[in-house]
mmCIF file of C-alpha atoms in Angstrom:
data_model
loop_
_atom_site.group_PDB
_atom_site.id
_atom_site.type_symbol
_atom_site.label_atom_id
_atom_site.label_comp_id
_atom_site.label_asym_id
_atom_site.label_seq_id
_atom_site.Cartn_x
_atom_site.Cartn_y
_atom_site.Cartn_z
ATOM 1 C CA UNK A 663 -27.326 3.673 22.296
ATOM 2 C CA UNK A 664 -28.231 6.544 24.635
ATOM 3 C CA UNK A 665 -26.855 10.034 24.015
ATOM 4 C CA UNK A 666 -24.705 9.922 27.163
ATOM 5 C CA UNK A 667 -23.068 6.760 25.786
ATOM 6 C CA UNK A 668 -22.492 8.525 22.457
ATOM 7 C CA UNK A 669 -20.803 11.426 24.210
ATOM 8 C CA UNK A 670 -18.602 9.089 26.231
ATOM 9 C CA UNK A 671 -17.386 7.646 22.914
ATOM 10 C CA UNK A 672 -16.941 11.133 21.403
ATOM 11 C CA UNK A 673 -14.891 12.291 24.388
ATOM 12 C CA UNK A 674 -12.728 9.179 24.022
ATOM 13 C CA UNK A 675 -12.213 10.055 20.338
ATOM 14 C CA UNK A 676 -11.211 13.620 21.278
ATOM 15 C CA UNK A 677 -8.609 12.327 23.734
ATOM 16 C CA UNK A 678 -7.309 9.897 21.107
ATOM 17 C CA UNK A 679 -6.949 12.783 18.655
ATOM 18 C CA UNK A 680 -5.223 14.924 21.262
ATOM 19 C CA UNK A 681 -2.692 12.296 22.294
ATOM 20 C CA UNK A 682 -2.014 11.303 18.672
ATOM 21 C CA UNK A 683 -1.324 14.900 17.581
ATOM 22 C CA UNK A 684 -0.014 16.585 20.720
ATOM 23 C CA UNK A 685 1.908 13.428 21.510
ATOM 24 C CA UNK A 686 4.402 13.876 18.692
ATOM 25 C CA UNK A 687 4.925 17.579 19.346
ATOM 26 C CA UNK A 688 5.518 16.848 23.054
ATOM 27 C CA UNK A 689 8.012 14.267 21.826
ATOM 28 C CA UNK A 690 9.722 16.736 19.504
ATOM 29 C CA UNK A 691 9.957 19.201 22.404
ATOM 30 C CA UNK A 692 11.732 16.568 24.499
ATOM 31 C CA UNK A 693 14.034 15.780 21.554
ATOM 32 C CA UNK A 694 15.317 19.352 21.432
ATOM 33 C CA UNK A 695 17.484 18.278 24.352
ATOM 34 C CA UNK A 696 18.048 14.597 23.492
ATOM 35 C CA UNK A 697 18.571 14.715 19.725
ATOM 36 C CA UNK A 698 19.684 18.195 18.639
ATOM 37 C CA UNK A 699 23.433 18.764 18.731
ATOM 38 C CA UNK A 700 23.477 22.512 18.133
ATOM 39 C CA UNK A 701 21.236 25.553 17.862
ATOM 40 C CA UNK A 702 20.527 25.000 14.171
ATOM 41 C CA UNK A 703 19.244 21.479 14.785
ATOM 42 C CA UNK A 704 17.056 22.700 17.639
ATOM 43 C CA UNK A 705 15.548 25.219 15.260
ATOM 44 C CA UNK A 706 14.923 22.453 12.720
ATOM 45 C CA UNK A 707 13.052 20.357 15.286
ATOM 46 C CA UNK A 708 11.017 23.298 16.523
ATOM 47 C CA UNK A 709 10.178 24.278 12.946
ATOM 48 C CA UNK A 710 8.804 20.795 12.216
ATOM 49 C CA UNK A 711 5.988 21.434 14.709
ATOM 50 C CA UNK A 712 5.883 25.229 14.442
ATOM 51 C CA UNK A 713 2.882 25.410 12.072
ATOM 52 C CA UNK A 714 0.794 22.768 13.887
ATOM 53 C CA UNK A 715 1.428 22.657 17.647
ATOM 54 C CA UNK A 716 -1.238 25.238 18.534
ATOM 55 C CA UNK A 717 -3.811 23.512 16.331
ATOM 56 C CA UNK A 718 -3.061 20.234 18.099
ATOM 57 C CA UNK A 719 -4.014 21.791 21.439
ATOM 58 C CA UNK A 720 -7.514 22.506 20.110
ATOM 59 C CA UNK A 721 -8.252 18.819 20.713
ATOM 60 C CA UNK A 722 -7.551 19.296 24.428
ATOM 61 C CA UNK A 723 -9.862 22.301 24.593
ATOM 62 C CA UNK A 724 -12.546 20.320 22.791
ATOM 63 C CA UNK A 725 -12.159 17.331 25.123
ATOM 64 C CA UNK A 726 -12.322 19.550 28.210
ATOM 65 C CA UNK A 727 -15.270 21.530 26.883
ATOM 66 C CA UNK A 728 -17.165 18.388 25.892
ATOM 67 C CA UNK A 729 -16.605 16.879 29.338
ATOM 68 C CA UNK A 730 -17.819 20.081 31.024
ATOM 69 C CA UNK A 731 -20.991 20.204 28.925
ATOM 70 C CA UNK A 732 -21.837 16.501 28.635
ATOM 71 C CA UNK A 733 -20.688 15.246 32.050
ATOM 72 C CA UNK A 734 -20.573 18.202 34.493
ATOM 73 C CA UNK A 735 -20.250 15.961 37.579
ATOM 74 C CA UNK A 736 -17.262 14.193 36.014
ATOM 75 C CA UNK A 737 -15.675 17.525 35.117
ATOM 76 C CA UNK A 738 -16.211 18.959 38.620
ATOM 77 C CA UNK A 739 -14.830 15.930 40.447
ATOM 78 C CA UNK A 740 -11.911 15.499 38.054
ATOM 79 C CA UNK A 741 -10.742 19.111 38.128
ATOM 80 C CA UNK A 742 -11.155 19.482 41.878
ATOM 81 C CA UNK A 743 -9.535 16.179 42.768
ATOM 82 C CA UNK A 744 -6.690 16.474 40.247
ATOM 83 C CA UNK A 745 -6.263 20.202 40.790
ATOM 84 C CA UNK A 746 -2.486 20.298 41.331
ATOM 85 C CA UNK A 747 -1.383 18.042 38.428
ATOM 86 C CA UNK A 748 -3.873 19.638 36.022
ATOM 87 C CA UNK A 749 -2.787 23.119 37.118
ATOM 88 C CA UNK A 750 0.839 22.144 36.510
ATOM 89 C CA UNK A 751 -0.082 20.874 33.039
ATOM 90 C CA UNK A 752 -1.929 24.135 32.314
ATOM 91 C CA UNK A 753 1.038 26.248 33.448
ATOM 92 C CA UNK A 754 3.365 24.143 31.287
ATOM 93 C CA UNK A 755 1.145 24.583 28.227
ATOM 94 C CA UNK A 756 1.016 28.355 28.773
ATOM 95 C CA UNK A 757 4.800 28.666 29.179
ATOM 96 C CA UNK A 758 5.345 26.342 26.226
ATOM 97 C CA UNK A 759 3.222 28.490 23.928
ATOM 98 C CA UNK A 760 5.015 31.637 25.066
ATOM 99 C CA UNK A 761 8.391 29.933 24.561
ATOM 100 C CA UNK A 762 7.624 29.065 20.930
ATOM 101 C CA UNK A 763 6.637 32.670 20.194
ATOM 102 C CA UNK A 764 9.192 34.597 22.269
ATOM 103 C CA UNK A 765 12.267 32.436 21.623
ATOM 104 C CA UNK A 766 13.291 34.465 18.541
ATOM 105 C CA UNK A 767 12.117 37.881 19.717
ATOM 106 C CA UNK A 768 15.630 38.806 20.876
ATOM 107 C CA UNK A 769 19.021 37.809 19.442
ATOM 108 C CA UNK A 770 20.871 37.181 22.735
ATOM 109 C CA UNK A 771 22.041 33.579 23.068
ATOM 110 C CA UNK A 772 21.055 33.283 26.738
ATOM 111 C CA UNK A 773 17.538 34.516 25.932
ATOM 112 C CA UNK A 774 17.022 31.878 23.259
ATOM 113 C CA UNK A 775 18.696 29.103 25.261
ATOM 114 C CA UNK A 776 16.428 29.739 28.280
ATOM 115 C CA UNK A 777 13.300 29.548 26.144
ATOM 116 C CA UNK A 778 14.579 26.328 24.554
ATOM 117 C CA UNK A 779 15.030 24.849 28.052
ATOM 118 C CA UNK A 780 11.462 25.890 28.774
ATOM 119 C CA UNK A 781 10.253 24.050 25.647
ATOM 120 C CA UNK A 782 12.024 20.886 26.819
ATOM 121 C CA UNK A 783 10.649 20.877 30.369
ATOM 122 C CA UNK A 784 7.137 22.011 29.417
ATOM 123 C CA UNK A 785 6.985 19.177 26.889
ATOM 124 C CA UNK A 786 8.374 16.519 29.230
ATOM 125 C CA UNK A 787 6.217 17.271 32.290
ATOM 126 C CA UNK A 788 2.785 17.200 30.578
ATOM 127 C CA UNK A 789 3.758 14.060 28.649
ATOM 128 C CA UNK A 790 4.404 12.368 32.005
ATOM 129 C CA UNK A 791 1.521 13.901 33.969
ATOM 130 C CA UNK A 792 -1.161 12.960 31.442
ATOM 131 C CA UNK A 793 -0.245 9.316 31.962
ATOM 132 C CA UNK A 794 -0.396 9.744 35.744
ATOM 133 C CA UNK A 795 -3.820 11.402 35.477
ATOM 134 C CA UNK A 796 -5.348 8.748 33.230
ATOM 135 C CA UNK A 797 -3.770 5.981 35.277
ATOM 136 C CA UNK A 798 -5.595 7.275 38.343
ATOM 137 C CA UNK A 799 -8.880 7.661 36.474
ATOM 138 C CA UNK A 800 -8.767 4.025 35.350
ATOM 139 C CA UNK A 801 -7.509 2.685 38.689
ATOM 140 C CA UNK A 802 -10.119 4.555 40.707
ATOM 141 C CA UNK A 803 -9.771 7.324 43.257
ATOM 142 C CA UNK A 804 -11.297 8.205 46.622
ATOM 143 C CA UNK A 805 -14.759 9.523 45.765
ATOM 144 C CA UNK A 806 -17.387 9.733 48.496
ATOM 145 C CA UNK A 807 -21.176 9.470 48.352
ATOM 146 C CA UNK A 808 -21.453 13.170 47.393
ATOM 147 C CA UNK A 809 -19.374 12.574 44.236
ATOM 148 C CA UNK A 810 -16.452 14.518 45.725
ATOM 149 C CA UNK A 811 -12.783 13.545 45.725
ATOM 150 C CA UNK A 812 -11.611 13.092 49.321
ATOM 151 C CA UNK A 813 -8.068 11.816 48.687
ATOM 152 C CA UNK A 814 -4.762 13.692 48.775
ATOM 153 C CA UNK A 815 -2.174 14.574 46.164
ATOM 154 C CA UNK A 816 -0.009 11.735 47.461
ATOM 155 C CA UNK A 817 -2.758 9.227 46.658
ATOM 156 C CA UNK A 818 -2.315 10.079 42.975
ATOM 157 C CA UNK A 819 1.364 9.056 43.044
ATOM 158 C CA UNK A 820 0.772 5.310 43.180
ATOM 159 C CA UNK A 821 2.882 2.739 41.273
ATOM 160 C CA UNK A 822 0.230 2.070 38.601
ATOM 161 C CA UNK A 823 -0.234 5.753 37.775
ATOM 162 C CA UNK A 824 3.515 6.449 37.796
ATOM 163 C CA UNK A 825 4.026 3.562 35.362
ATOM 164 C CA UNK A 826 1.316 5.122 33.204
ATOM 165 C CA UNK A 827 3.255 8.379 33.259
ATOM 166 C CA UNK A 828 6.433 6.639 32.114
ATOM 167 C CA UNK A 829 4.498 4.950 29.307
ATOM 168 C CA UNK A 830 3.044 8.191 27.955
ATOM 169 C CA UNK A 831 6.411 9.958 28.264
ATOM 170 C CA UNK A 832 8.336 7.286 26.364
ATOM 171 C CA UNK A 833 5.514 6.656 23.875
ATOM 172 C CA UNK A 834 5.165 10.344 23.013
ATOM 173 C CA UNK A 835 8.941 10.742 22.738
ATOM 174 C CA UNK A 836 9.106 7.732 20.408
ATOM 175 C CA UNK A 837 6.186 9.148 18.405
ATOM 176 C CA UNK A 838 8.056 12.470 18.211
ATOM 177 C CA UNK A 839 11.303 10.824 17.116
ATOM 178 C CA UNK A 840 9.476 9.048 14.289
ATOM 179 C CA UNK A 841 7.838 12.339 13.309
ATOM 180 C CA UNK A 842 11.231 14.067 13.339
ATOM 181 C CA UNK A 843 12.626 11.359 11.056
ATOM 182 C CA UNK A 844 9.616 11.792 8.783
ATOM 183 C CA UNK A 845 9.960 15.586 8.590
ATOM 184 C CA UNK A 846 13.735 16.116 8.338
ATOM 185 C CA UNK A 847 16.608 15.415 5.966
ATOM 186 C CA UNK A 848 20.291 14.775 6.399
ATOM 187 C CA UNK A 849 22.165 13.705 9.503
ATOM 188 C CA UNK A 850 19.425 14.693 11.924
ATOM 189 C CA UNK A 851 17.025 12.340 10.138
ATOM 190 C CA UNK A 852 19.474 9.447 10.462
ATOM 191 C CA UNK A 853 19.994 10.080 14.169
ATOM 192 C CA UNK A 854 16.257 10.494 14.734
ATOM 193 C CA UNK A 855 15.661 7.045 13.241
ATOM 194 C CA UNK A 856 18.365 5.483 15.417
ATOM 195 C CA UNK A 857 17.004 7.156 18.552
ATOM 196 C CA UNK A 858 13.439 6.153 17.655
ATOM 197 C CA UNK A 859 14.535 2.513 17.401
ATOM 198 C CA UNK A 860 16.053 2.564 20.895
ATOM 199 C CA UNK A 861 13.101 4.456 22.372
ATOM 200 C CA UNK A 862 10.652 2.085 20.702
ATOM 201 C CA UNK A 863 12.155 -0.949 22.426
ATOM 202 C CA UNK A 864 11.960 0.710 25.859
ATOM 203 C CA UNK A 865 8.433 1.936 25.157
ATOM 204 C CA UNK A 866 7.273 -1.516 24.085
ATOM 205 C CA UNK A 867 8.429 -3.071 27.370
ATOM 206 C CA UNK A 868 6.833 -0.360 29.543
ATOM 207 C CA UNK A 869 3.606 -0.272 27.520
ATOM 208 C CA UNK A 870 3.222 -4.060 27.630
ATOM 209 C CA UNK A 871 3.640 -4.058 31.431
ATOM 210 C CA UNK A 872 1.119 -1.219 31.897
ATOM 211 C CA UNK A 873 -1.480 -2.617 29.510
ATOM 212 C CA UNK A 874 -1.205 -6.125 30.961
ATOM 213 C CA UNK A 875 -1.649 -4.692 34.467
ATOM 214 C CA UNK A 876 -4.720 -2.798 33.251
ATOM 215 C CA UNK A 877 -6.174 -5.849 31.510
ATOM 216 C CA UNK A 878 -5.725 -8.142 34.502
ATOM 217 C CA UNK A 879 -7.198 -5.598 36.892
ATOM 218 C CA UNK A 880 -10.054 -4.051 34.886
ATOM 219 C CA UNK A 881 -10.193 -5.635 31.451
ATOM 220 C CA UNK A 882 -12.648 -7.713 29.476
ATOM 221 C CA UNK A 883 -12.770 -9.161 25.958
ATOM 222 C CA UNK A 884 -13.069 -5.790 24.203
ATOM 223 C CA UNK A 885 -10.192 -4.228 26.099
ATOM 224 C CA UNK A 886 -8.074 -7.317 25.355
ATOM 225 C CA UNK A 887 -8.592 -6.792 21.612
ATOM 226 C CA UNK A 888 -7.590 -3.119 21.974
ATOM 227 C CA UNK A 889 -4.498 -4.116 23.965
ATOM 228 C CA UNK A 890 -3.393 -6.617 21.335
ATOM 229 C CA UNK A 891 -3.849 -4.011 18.588
ATOM 230 C CA UNK A 892 -1.814 -1.469 20.581
ATOM 231 C CA UNK A 893 1.059 -3.872 21.229
ATOM 232 C CA UNK A 894 1.088 -5.167 17.641
ATOM 233 C CA UNK A 895 1.034 -1.641 16.224
ATOM 234 C CA UNK A 896 3.869 -0.527 18.508
ATOM 235 C CA UNK A 897 6.009 -3.519 17.530
ATOM 236 C CA UNK A 898 5.193 -2.811 13.883
ATOM 237 C CA UNK A 899 6.207 0.830 14.314
ATOM 238 C CA UNK A 900 9.585 -0.234 15.713
ATOM 239 C CA UNK A 901 10.070 -2.665 12.834
ATOM 240 C CA UNK A 902 9.106 -0.046 10.247
ATOM 241 C CA UNK A 903 11.522 2.561 11.597
ATOM 242 C CA UNK A 904 14.289 -0.069 11.613
ATOM 243 C CA UNK A 905 13.936 -0.501 7.834
ATOM 244 C CA UNK A 906 13.592 3.238 7.213
ATOM 245 C CA UNK A 907 9.840 3.386 6.551
ATOM 246 C CA UNK A 908 9.105 6.522 8.592
ATOM 247 C CA UNK A 909 5.626 7.031 7.193
ATOM 248 C CA UNK A 910 4.459 3.542 8.132
ATOM 249 C CA UNK A 911 6.157 3.815 11.510
ATOM 250 C CA UNK A 912 4.401 7.101 12.274
ATOM 251 C CA UNK A 913 1.026 5.681 11.243
ATOM 252 C CA UNK A 914 1.537 2.567 13.361
ATOM 253 C CA UNK A 915 2.716 4.510 16.409
ATOM 254 C CA UNK A 916 -0.443 6.585 16.031
ATOM 255 C CA UNK A 917 -2.520 3.384 15.921
ATOM 256 C CA UNK A 918 -0.739 2.213 19.083
ATOM 257 C CA UNK A 919 -1.668 5.446 20.874
ATOM 258 C CA UNK A 920 -5.260 5.261 19.652
ATOM 259 C CA UNK A 921 -5.685 1.621 20.677
ATOM 260 C CA UNK A 922 -4.091 2.169 24.093
ATOM 261 C CA UNK A 923 -6.356 5.132 24.874
ATOM 262 C CA UNK A 924 -9.362 3.190 23.564
ATOM 263 C CA UNK A 925 -8.449 0.348 25.897
ATOM 264 C CA UNK A 926 -8.434 2.688 28.900
ATOM 265 C CA UNK A 927 -11.877 4.030 28.019
ATOM 266 C CA UNK A 928 -13.185 0.502 27.420
ATOM 267 C CA UNK A 929 -12.065 -0.532 30.900
ATOM 268 C CA UNK A 930 -13.824 2.537 32.339
ATOM 269 C CA UNK A 931 -17.255 2.166 30.711
ATOM 270 C CA UNK A 932 -19.921 2.565 32.059
ATOM 271 C CA UNK A 933 -17.968 4.420 34.754
ATOM 272 C CA UNK A 934 -16.275 7.715 34.035
ATOM 273 C CA UNK A 935 -14.497 7.925 37.422
ATOM 274 C CA UNK A 936 -14.565 4.788 39.583
ATOM 275 C CA UNK A 937 -14.599 5.199 43.364
ATOM 276 C CA UNK A 938 -12.004 3.180 45.246
ATOM 277 C CA UNK A 939 -14.001 3.628 48.475
ATOM 278 C CA UNK A 940 -17.264 2.087 47.301
ATOM 279 C CA UNK A 941 -18.204 1.041 43.736
ATOM 280 C CA UNK A 942 -21.710 2.404 44.363
ATOM 281 C CA UNK A 943 -20.222 5.905 44.670
ATOM 282 C CA UNK A 944 -18.549 5.780 41.253
ATOM 283 C CA UNK A 945 -19.384 8.399 38.647
ATOM 284 C CA UNK A 946 -21.032 6.782 35.647
ATOM 285 C CA UNK A 947 -22.240 7.901 32.228
ATOM 286 C CA UNK A 948 -25.724 8.004 33.753
ATOM 287 C CA UNK A 949 -25.333 9.838 37.069
ATOM 288 C CA UNK A 950 -22.662 12.274 35.812
ATOM 289 C CA UNK A 951 -24.286 13.348 32.533
ATOM 290 C CA UNK A 952 -26.226 16.443 31.526
ATOM 291 C CA UNK A 953 -29.894 16.387 30.585
ATOM 292 C CA UNK A 954 -30.978 14.631 27.356
ATOM 293 C CA UNK A 955 -31.962 18.005 25.846
ATOM 294 C CA UNK A 956 -28.462 19.430 26.471
ATOM 295 C CA UNK A 957 -26.848 16.376 24.926
ATOM 296 C CA UNK A 958 -29.157 16.621 21.906
ATOM 297 C CA UNK A 959 -28.186 20.260 21.243
ATOM 298 C CA UNK A 960 -24.502 19.387 21.678
ATOM 299 C CA UNK A 961 -24.818 16.544 19.199
ATOM 300 C CA UNK A 962 -26.204 18.820 16.498
ATOM 301 C CA UNK A 963 -23.467 21.424 17.093
ATOM 302 C CA UNK A 964 -20.716 18.808 17.036
ATOM 303 C CA UNK A 965 -22.097 17.241 13.871
ATOM 304 C CA UNK A 966 -21.851 20.574 12.048
ATOM 305 C CA UNK A 967 -18.576 21.959 13.456
ATOM 306 C CA UNK A 968 -16.398 18.846 13.719
ATOM 307 C CA UNK A 969 -16.067 18.103 9.963
ATOM 308 C CA UNK A 970 -15.052 21.729 9.315
ATOM 309 C CA UNK A 971 -12.346 21.598 11.972
ATOM 310 C CA UNK A 972 -11.028 18.290 10.625
ATOM 311 C CA UNK A 973 -10.888 19.634 7.064
ATOM 312 C CA UNK A 974 -9.034 22.765 8.117
ATOM 313 C CA UNK A 975 -6.487 20.906 10.242
ATOM 314 C CA UNK A 976 -5.911 18.322 7.492
ATOM 315 C CA UNK A 977 -5.284 21.145 5.027
ATOM 316 C CA UNK A 978 -2.718 22.665 7.421
ATOM 317 C CA UNK A 979 -0.754 19.417 7.572
ATOM 318 C CA UNK A 980 -0.899 19.097 3.790
ATOM 319 C CA UNK A 981 0.477 22.617 3.244
ATOM 320 C CA UNK A 982 3.409 22.014 5.621
ATOM 321 C CA UNK A 983 4.149 18.438 4.522
ATOM 322 C CA UNK A 984 7.694 18.919 3.149
ATOM 323 C CA UNK A 985 10.859 17.869 4.922
ATOM 324 C CA UNK A 986 13.316 20.444 6.298
ATOM 325 C CA UNK A 987 16.967 20.415 7.346
ATOM 326 C CA UNK A 988 19.667 22.712 8.638
ATOM 327 C CA UNK A 989 20.173 24.041 5.090
ATOM 328 C CA UNK A 990 16.696 25.580 5.293
ATOM 329 C CA UNK A 991 17.498 27.499 8.496
ATOM 330 C CA UNK A 992 18.441 31.122 7.987
ATOM 331 C CA UNK A 993 21.536 32.484 9.710
ATOM 332 C CA UNK A 994 20.891 33.949 13.137
ATOM 333 C CA UNK A 995 21.126 37.718 13.546
#
């Protein structure tokens, strides 16, 4: 296997890690409006992801940085062609981080309520837009012979990509509901399980339609295996949450996310951004990659740094593993 193939796989793994981890905290952000009944319950939900949400975003930075270094042509075409949706995602992530930190800086109810609205919307929009972005990458976009995107913003809003956005939004919200059930106690845990069951059924229908569309249009034997794993894991997650096994449900919903993202990357390879104008103009792992020497240096750096990052993040989750409820929330000032 060539180094550019290795880095394609590593970038896929980084996106899997990002969607698995950031997926549930996007979902919890959406649930602050759908699940929480009062301010105390909103604080419970926010506190379940409070110690980990910023660490989860490191996976996005790593995926973006790895793409920039390993496949500069892919990075340039992607970020120029998808400028508006990616800028909107970036703005949402900035506001979301500020909202988590500034929400409790002042005691006024309107101040805190406005920041909680910001958490909801800046969780919902990226969860939807990531699906739209990846749907367009897999489907193919208007790339010319100079490896430049020549389409419009409207071209990105096609039925396949919009369905992808609905899948990621519902899947992340289901993942977040399962995480909320896993991390809380009392009435909010019971309602999180009930909501997760309903969301899981909707997600399963949408995900099956999207993955079948992808398989029929771009798939092969390997992507079919990944699709079957994703669907089976998602059905298993719904079944596990129905019988109250939150831990198994969370693990299986994570497997569903991982298998679905793996399927998308399997349908891409050896392309990284297919051209809908002419297949010969597609960006591939060969024509979009950096030099072999650059990839070699990157491989050594990643081999040393990645295990340390994984150990530290695993330790963080272990430290903050206990459940919380409204009884653990201090009275507001």
